[in-house]
């Protein structure tokens, strides 16, 4: 479309006044007033006598007046829109500048919080496993019998249930009662029934057992791992756990052994020990001739695959689970489990981590 130049000089003046007013508007609100004043229903353009003459004009004049009207409206709209964009950027920048908070400034000591070692270790493990291509899966802390037990090949009255000191909930009064999950393994089930394999997940989370002594608290944390593929075996499992644990402890090589064991949901099953030296004052990981148990693992039992709708002749996989408190105590020399949940600020000050120190493999999670 070729541009129409406005034929009426009064309208020309009106438009140039409007353009000036638009560029002089210092705020979005002032600019909106300009828009209403010039382009509103009874604004200066609509109310101008020249445009009123259109009613009585001949077809030729009507065309010119109409084109003048369009050209005037277009010019004013364009100028106002352009100014609007400018003002919005300026206003946003002003707002960003005035609302800026430097989160790296030190807080007053009384207000400074810290990251609990459990959270720190969880984040470290997530960073390590993310590097192996694992994503994080979650499940509820209140579980049903199917996910916590029966799908995991732990049928009712099976002695394996006694391995777990379960907290039962009332639910709707009917058996089987819901439970506070006794391990993170139910997340395996939830993942397999909801996702198509191949699967590669870890599931860190809170778990509960009715157990309380020097080395047990009723609430604790585990991290679960699950890999489902067509051709994975114990060798992959061992290699993965070695590399992950070595990275966690900041060691190139970590003496590690699999000890045959039993879990209902894996076959074969193993417990994972890492090499250590028990010194007089401290425990040294990665040296010496002692062993320390850190995880349970194995090949996913065919019954578990079946219970989750997978064909065990097509899919196989491995799983592992370990206690996060245990790993935190070993890595950060925390001697007493129960202090972890005492909520003592002095303890947190000593063992806590800086909230801005987010674990990452680049920086090293073993600092
Ligand atoms: N769920 C087990 C427990 O709480 C730990 C465990 C062992 C998890 C072996 C696994 C596994 O995934 O393969 O004692």
XYZ file of C-alpha atoms and ligand atoms in Angstrom:
381
model
C 0.000 0.000 0.000
C 1.417 3.376 -0.926
C 1.330 5.854 1.887
C -1.386 8.434 1.689
C -0.288 11.895 2.714
C -2.919 13.720 4.668
C -4.591 16.388 2.544
C -6.143 18.471 5.299
C -3.677 20.792 7.009
C -5.569 20.928 10.311
C -5.491 17.159 10.535
C -1.810 17.206 9.638
C -1.203 19.583 12.554
C -3.340 17.487 14.842
C -1.333 14.393 13.973
C 1.994 16.115 14.543
C 0.766 17.362 17.919
C -0.268 13.815 18.735
C 3.124 12.421 17.685
C 4.853 14.968 19.885
C 2.592 14.181 22.812
C 3.328 10.482 22.380
C 7.071 10.916 22.380
C 6.841 13.287 25.346
C 4.807 10.823 27.438
C 7.059 9.771 30.306
C 5.054 6.844 31.638
C 2.745 4.152 30.274
C -0.162 5.825 32.079
C 0.572 9.216 30.470
C 0.845 7.518 27.084
C -2.525 5.883 27.583
C -3.996 9.352 28.221
C -2.514 10.504 24.905
C -4.081 7.541 23.137
C -7.505 8.286 24.593
C -7.195 12.038 23.924
C -6.387 11.567 20.247
C -7.843 8.223 19.237
C -10.646 7.692 21.759
C -14.297 7.498 20.719
C -14.793 11.215 21.314
C -11.097 12.059 21.051
C -9.635 14.943 19.086
C -9.515 13.014 15.826
C -13.062 11.671 15.929
C -14.423 15.023 17.086
C -12.679 17.134 14.447
C -15.160 19.029 12.243
C -13.321 17.951 9.090
C -14.342 14.345 9.673
C -17.918 15.400 10.399
C -18.181 16.736 6.824
C -17.960 13.189 5.453
C -21.710 12.779 5.843
C -22.497 15.445 3.237
C -19.476 14.958 0.973
C -19.608 13.647 -2.566
C -18.154 10.190 -3.310
C -14.819 11.641 -4.466
C -14.414 13.758 -1.290
C -15.614 10.865 0.878
C -12.734 8.783 -0.427
C -10.198 11.495 0.442
C -11.624 12.149 3.916
C -11.680 8.413 4.622
C -8.092 8.019 3.492
C -7.075 11.010 5.648
C -8.744 9.411 8.628
C -6.975 6.078 8.073
C -3.593 7.760 7.563
C -3.997 9.877 10.704
C -5.093 6.904 12.827
C -2.317 4.686 11.495
C 0.389 7.294 12.116
C -0.777 7.978 15.667
C -1.221 4.307 16.514
C 2.240 3.439 15.216
C 3.891 6.228 17.205
C 2.007 5.349 20.386
C 2.795 1.623 20.060
C 6.466 2.326 19.472
C 6.622 4.618 22.493
C 4.752 2.004 24.531
C 7.388 -0.604 23.773
C 10.142 1.826 24.775
C 8.440 2.740 28.021
C 7.766 -0.873 28.925
C 11.423 -1.783 28.568
C 12.459 1.268 30.598
C 9.871 0.548 33.279
C 10.889 -3.112 33.515
C 14.544 -2.156 33.814
C 13.710 0.363 36.516
C 11.731 -2.272 38.378
C 14.495 -4.858 38.072
C 16.992 -2.307 39.334
C 14.851 -1.280 42.285
C 13.931 -4.839 43.267
C 17.446 -6.248 42.918
C 18.603 -8.297 45.865
C 22.164 -9.484 46.136
C 21.657 -12.983 47.492
C 25.381 -13.446 47.895
C 25.632 -10.760 50.572
C 26.325 -12.291 53.952
C 23.246 -12.502 56.148
C 23.424 -11.389 59.726
C 24.849 -14.343 61.644
C 21.656 -14.882 63.637
C 19.696 -15.379 60.441
C 22.134 -17.513 58.511
C 20.725 -20.951 57.793
C 22.566 -23.956 56.481
C 21.873 -27.022 54.421
C 21.425 -30.227 56.396
C 23.935 -32.991 55.534
C 21.023 -35.241 54.457
C 19.957 -32.679 51.867
C 23.558 -32.097 50.852
C 24.262 -35.800 50.308
C 20.976 -36.237 48.434
C 21.940 -33.405 46.088
C 25.416 -34.847 45.639
C 24.004 -38.248 44.694
C 21.534 -36.663 42.283
C 24.404 -34.788 40.615
C 26.440 -37.992 40.303
C 23.622 -40.129 38.912
C 22.412 -37.369 36.601
C 25.831 -37.638 34.985
C 25.122 -41.322 34.318
C 21.854 -40.378 32.630
C 19.512 -41.055 35.545
C 16.478 -38.941 36.261
C 14.840 -38.451 39.626
C 11.551 -40.232 40.354
C 9.249 -39.722 43.292
C 6.466 -41.499 45.114
C 4.220 -40.840 48.105
C 5.359 -41.366 51.686
C 1.994 -42.914 52.534
C 1.946 -46.074 50.452
C -0.467 -48.888 49.840
C 0.290 -52.519 50.431
C 0.634 -53.264 46.722
C 3.427 -50.780 46.023
C 5.285 -51.158 49.326
C 5.060 -54.946 49.530
C 3.135 -57.239 47.250
C 4.280 -55.875 43.883
C 7.821 -56.182 45.219
C 7.335 -59.915 45.654
C 6.691 -59.629 49.387
C 3.267 -61.279 49.730
C 1.277 -61.128 52.941
C 2.515 -63.461 55.658
C 5.833 -63.765 53.843
C 8.596 -63.724 56.469
C 10.298 -60.954 54.530
C 7.633 -58.568 55.802
C 9.159 -58.946 59.243
C 12.368 -57.411 57.942
C 10.423 -54.162 57.975
C 9.023 -52.765 61.210
C 6.116 -51.163 59.499
C 4.023 -48.223 60.648
C 0.452 -48.998 59.613
C -2.211 -46.345 59.168
C -5.944 -46.694 59.690
C -6.939 -45.721 56.172
C -10.598 -46.436 55.578
C -10.528 -49.211 58.191
C -10.259 -52.006 55.659
C -7.264 -54.257 55.207
C -4.709 -54.079 53.778
C -3.961 -50.890 55.657
C -1.912 -48.106 54.126
C 1.628 -47.801 55.475
C 4.319 -45.198 55.869
C 6.641 -46.484 53.190
C 9.319 -48.640 54.742
C 11.730 -48.158 51.847
C 12.030 -46.253 48.564
C 11.586 -49.475 46.549
C 7.860 -48.764 45.909
C 9.025 -45.976 43.607
C 10.465 -48.733 41.402
C 6.966 -50.141 41.034
C 5.382 -46.743 40.415
C 7.961 -46.003 37.738
C 7.625 -49.345 35.949
C 3.842 -49.186 35.787
C 3.812 -45.610 34.538
C 6.814 -45.407 32.190
C 7.833 -47.416 29.182
C 11.285 -48.981 29.436
C 14.177 -48.401 29.006
C 14.200 -46.879 32.495
C 17.024 -45.269 34.403
C 15.917 -43.592 37.615
C 16.986 -42.832 41.117
C 14.473 -42.152 43.851
C 15.768 -40.430 46.952
C 13.283 -39.916 49.749
C 12.053 -40.216 53.279
C 11.226 -43.639 54.702
C 9.844 -44.884 58.031
C 10.238 -47.857 60.313
C 9.180 -48.425 63.873
C 12.716 -48.734 65.123
C 14.717 -46.482 67.390
C 18.145 -47.045 68.886
C 21.766 -45.915 68.473
C 21.773 -46.746 64.784
C 18.087 -46.435 63.826
C 15.630 -43.573 63.759
C 11.920 -44.008 62.961
C 12.298 -41.595 60.061
C 15.258 -41.920 57.761
C 16.222 -41.548 54.121
C 17.071 -43.879 51.299
C 18.048 -43.606 47.703
C 16.771 -46.181 45.287
C 18.090 -46.906 41.824
C 16.451 -48.782 38.975
C 17.619 -49.620 35.476
C 15.408 -51.567 33.069
C 16.829 -52.455 29.688
C 17.076 -55.462 27.399
C 20.625 -56.478 28.145
C 21.891 -55.328 31.496
C 23.622 -57.535 34.013
C 25.327 -57.612 37.406
C 28.553 -56.390 35.800
C 26.899 -53.142 34.798
C 25.440 -52.831 38.270
C 28.807 -53.333 39.920
C 30.570 -50.919 37.589
C 27.932 -48.264 38.114
C 27.956 -48.566 41.905
C 31.736 -48.492 41.979
C 31.980 -45.366 39.876
C 29.143 -43.615 41.694
C 30.482 -44.387 45.176
C 34.039 -43.515 44.190
C 32.811 -40.148 42.864
C 30.800 -39.643 46.037
C 33.835 -40.215 48.265
C 36.153 -38.322 45.920
C 38.338 -41.352 45.184
C 39.736 -42.640 41.891
C 39.323 -46.221 42.946
C 37.326 -47.660 45.767
C 37.757 -51.236 46.993
C 34.269 -52.705 46.735
C 32.768 -56.163 46.989
C 29.403 -57.796 46.445
C 28.352 -60.209 49.165
C 25.548 -62.650 48.281
C 22.383 -61.750 50.113
C 18.617 -61.949 49.937
C 15.966 -59.428 48.994
C 12.563 -60.598 47.817
C 12.548 -58.169 44.887
C 15.933 -59.096 43.432
C 17.483 -62.342 42.254
C 20.387 -62.710 42.591
C 20.818 -60.217 45.414
C 23.925 -58.753 46.941
C 25.029 -56.460 49.682
C 27.653 -53.912 48.744
C 30.683 -53.381 50.959
C 33.358 -50.760 50.515
C 36.909 -50.991 51.801
C 37.922 -48.983 54.835
C 40.370 -48.683 57.674
C 39.038 -48.255 61.173
C 41.592 -46.009 62.826
C 41.674 -45.013 66.477
C 39.951 -41.692 65.921
C 38.613 -41.804 62.426
C 37.411 -44.100 59.736
C 39.231 -43.902 56.419
C 37.273 -44.903 53.358
C 39.107 -46.508 50.452
C 42.062 -47.870 52.401
C 42.803 -50.766 54.703
C 41.421 -54.237 55.029
C 38.073 -53.711 56.725
C 34.719 -53.704 55.001
C 31.669 -51.569 55.493
C 28.219 -52.298 54.156
C 26.646 -49.417 52.226
C 23.918 -50.759 49.953
C 21.688 -53.598 48.850
C 21.237 -54.485 45.216
C 20.486 -57.150 42.650
C 18.796 -58.076 39.406
C 15.103 -57.203 39.433
C 13.118 -60.364 40.222
C 11.029 -61.630 37.270
C 7.947 -61.608 39.534
C 8.428 -57.882 40.145
C 8.683 -57.232 36.404
C 5.501 -59.258 35.862
C 3.682 -57.462 38.687
C 4.525 -54.199 36.962
C 3.283 -55.342 33.568
C 6.695 -56.026 31.997
C 7.546 -59.247 30.203
C 10.575 -60.770 31.984
C 11.595 -62.613 28.824
C 11.949 -59.264 27.078
C 13.116 -56.911 29.839
C 15.563 -57.216 32.657
C 17.122 -54.805 35.031
C 18.922 -54.110 38.224
C 18.097 -52.149 41.338
C 19.888 -50.856 44.368
C 19.036 -49.069 47.554
C 21.054 -47.430 50.255
C 20.667 -45.349 53.364
C 21.479 -41.698 52.982
C 22.235 -41.114 56.676
C 24.866 -43.829 56.553
C 26.587 -42.251 53.567
C 26.427 -38.794 55.154
C 27.913 -40.061 58.430
C 30.739 -41.837 56.623
C 31.617 -38.972 54.344
C 31.331 -36.134 56.816
C 32.483 -37.918 59.961
C 29.243 -37.580 61.843
C 29.531 -40.031 64.734
C 25.952 -40.176 66.028
C 22.902 -40.783 63.857
C 20.392 -39.389 66.311
C 21.981 -35.937 66.412
C 20.905 -35.572 62.784
C 17.295 -35.027 63.770
C 17.735 -33.245 67.085
C 17.225 -29.849 65.478
C 20.195 -28.408 67.349
C 21.345 -25.193 65.705
C 24.882 -25.630 67.006
C 25.076 -29.041 65.336
C 23.775 -27.606 62.085
C 26.272 -24.804 62.244
C 29.043 -27.348 62.566
C 27.871 -29.969 60.059
C 25.661 -27.856 57.771
C 26.566 -26.619 54.307
C 26.396 -23.240 52.633
C 23.119 -22.870 50.780
C 24.916 -21.367 47.782
C 27.322 -24.288 47.462
C 25.175 -26.389 45.171
C 26.794 -29.784 44.567
C 27.946 -30.329 41.009
C 30.358 -32.720 39.365
C 32.302 -29.895 37.788
C 33.219 -28.474 41.150
C 33.524 -31.924 42.662
C 31.007 -33.342 45.105
C 33.671 -34.561 47.442
C 34.978 -31.210 48.628
N 14.591 -51.816 49.966
C 15.722 -52.402 50.648
C 15.657 -52.042 52.106
O 15.070 -51.078 52.460
C 17.013 -51.922 50.052
C 17.238 -52.465 48.685
C 17.934 -53.666 48.537
C 16.768 -51.835 47.592
C 18.140 -54.213 47.309
C 16.971 -52.374 46.315
C 17.676 -53.568 46.194
O 16.519 -51.786 45.220
O 17.871 -54.065 44.975
O 16.239 -52.712 52.909
